[in-house]
Amino acid sequence: MWTSDWEFGLPLAVATIVFHVAAFMLTTRALVPEVAARNNGHYRFIATVGLLAVVAALLHGLEGLAWAQLYVWLGALPDFRTAVLYSLGAMTSYGHADIYLERQWMLLGTIEAVNGLILFGLTTAFFFAAIQKLWPPRS
């Protein structure tokens, strides 16, 4: 009964995880080595962590938009705006909007929630690694 949920949800989950890791690796590689090598390390530390937070928010937003697009394409939700609200709620496990997927796609929402947990865990790991490498700032 839920074969289609897995067929569509699993590839998107894998794609968002690969995208997330690649984008964070590129961002961290671009930002972290510069911070440790320069003076005013505290300011650079704050700026780098701030930039990483912005990148994280953008990544999670883009990944939520990808799920929303899938819901609309499958006909699981009526329009993109509703799908975005549902998607971000599912991804963050917030889920307080009274929006429900079509019955045949309900497992897909759960797959997105698991994907969101993994993505937020990866974000935490990248932040931890970057902060560990940057702190204490070298001035």
mmCIF file of N, CA, C and O in Angstrom, residues 4 22 25 31 35 47 49-50 59 64 66 107 112 127 129 131 133-134:
data_model
loop_
_atom_site.group_PDB
_atom_site.id
_atom_site.type_symbol
_atom_site.label_atom_id
_atom_site.label_comp_id
_atom_site.label_asym_id
_atom_site.label_seq_id
_atom_site.Cartn_x
_atom_site.Cartn_y
_atom_site.Cartn_z
ATOM 1 N N SER A 4 4.578 3.446 -3.070
ATOM 2 C CA SER A 4 4.864 4.726 -3.724
ATOM 3 C C SER A 4 5.496 5.724 -2.768
ATOM 4 O O SER A 4 6.360 6.506 -3.162
ATOM 5 N N ALA A 22 27.277 17.898 1.231
ATOM 6 C CA ALA A 22 28.161 18.545 0.256
ATOM 7 C C ALA A 22 28.192 20.057 0.449
ATOM 8 O O ALA A 22 29.267 20.668 0.451
ATOM 9 N N MET A 25 30.083 20.864 3.654
ATOM 10 C CA MET A 25 31.519 20.639 3.498
ATOM 11 C C MET A 25 32.154 21.786 2.721
ATOM 12 O O MET A 25 33.211 22.297 3.111
ATOM 13 N N LEU A 31 35.151 28.631 4.774
ATOM 14 C CA LEU A 31 35.163 29.605 5.871
ATOM 15 C C LEU A 31 36.144 29.299 6.990
ATOM 16 O O LEU A 31 36.796 30.192 7.502
ATOM 17 N N VAL A 35 39.470 31.682 9.145
ATOM 18 C CA VAL A 35 39.217 32.253 10.467
ATOM 19 C C VAL A 35 40.377 32.023 11.397
ATOM 20 O O VAL A 35 40.813 32.931 12.098
ATOM 21 N N ALA A 47 31.361 35.836 13.140
ATOM 22 C CA ALA A 47 30.894 35.984 11.755
ATOM 23 C C ALA A 47 30.762 34.626 11.066
ATOM 24 O O ALA A 47 29.791 34.373 10.344
ATOM 25 N N VAL A 49 30.323 31.595 12.481
ATOM 26 C CA VAL A 49 29.200 30.845 13.039
ATOM 27 C C VAL A 49 27.883 31.433 12.529
ATOM 28 O O VAL A 49 26.958 30.696 12.170
ATOM 29 N N GLY A 50 27.806 32.753 12.449
ATOM 30 C CA GLY A 50 26.614 33.396 11.895
ATOM 31 C C GLY A 50 26.370 32.992 10.453
ATOM 32 O O GLY A 50 25.237 32.684 10.060
ATOM 33 N N LEU A 59 19.739 25.888 3.603
ATOM 34 C CA LEU A 59 19.724 24.480 3.198
ATOM 35 C C LEU A 59 18.435 23.795 3.641
ATOM 36 O O LEU A 59 17.785 23.106 2.851
ATOM 37 N N GLY A 64 13.187 21.641 2.370
ATOM 38 C CA GLY A 64 11.747 21.669 2.615
ATOM 39 C C GLY A 64 10.967 21.989 1.354
ATOM 40 O O GLY A 64 9.908 21.411 1.096
ATOM 41 N N ALA A 66 11.905 21.253 -1.663
ATOM 42 C CA ALA A 66 11.959 20.060 -2.513
ATOM 43 C C ALA A 66 10.863 19.074 -2.110
ATOM 44 O O ALA A 66 10.162 18.520 -2.976
ATOM 45 N N LEU A 107 2.478 8.061 4.871
ATOM 46 C CA LEU A 107 3.802 7.571 5.242
ATOM 47 C C LEU A 107 4.892 8.495 4.702
ATOM 48 O O LEU A 107 5.946 8.654 5.330
ATOM 49 N N GLU A 112 9.601 12.102 5.542
ATOM 50 C CA GLU A 112 10.198 13.441 5.574
ATOM 51 C C GLU A 112 10.615 13.816 6.997
ATOM 52 O O GLU A 112 11.666 14.432 7.191
ATOM 53 N N PHE A 127 28.222 21.996 12.748
ATOM 54 C CA PHE A 127 28.449 23.128 13.651
ATOM 55 C C PHE A 127 29.457 22.753 14.731
ATOM 56 O O PHE A 127 30.368 23.517 15.033
ATOM 57 N N ALA A 129 31.792 20.447 14.663
ATOM 58 C CA ALA A 129 33.132 20.304 14.074
ATOM 59 C C ALA A 129 33.740 21.662 13.762
ATOM 60 O O ALA A 129 34.924 21.896 14.038
ATOM 61 N N ILE A 131 32.995 24.636 15.113
ATOM 62 C CA ILE A 131 33.265 25.369 16.353
ATOM 63 C C ILE A 131 34.458 24.761 17.070
ATOM 64 O O ILE A 131 35.304 25.481 17.602
ATOM 65 N N LYS A 133 36.971 23.367 15.717
ATOM 66 C CA LYS A 133 38.164 23.763 14.987
ATOM 67 C C LYS A 133 38.489 25.253 15.207
ATOM 68 O O LYS A 133 39.642 25.639 15.243
ATOM 69 N N LEU A 134 37.464 26.061 15.379
ATOM 70 C CA LEU A 134 37.639 27.515 15.508
ATOM 71 C C LEU A 134 37.891 27.991 16.935
ATOM 72 O O LEU A 134 38.452 29.059 17.123
#
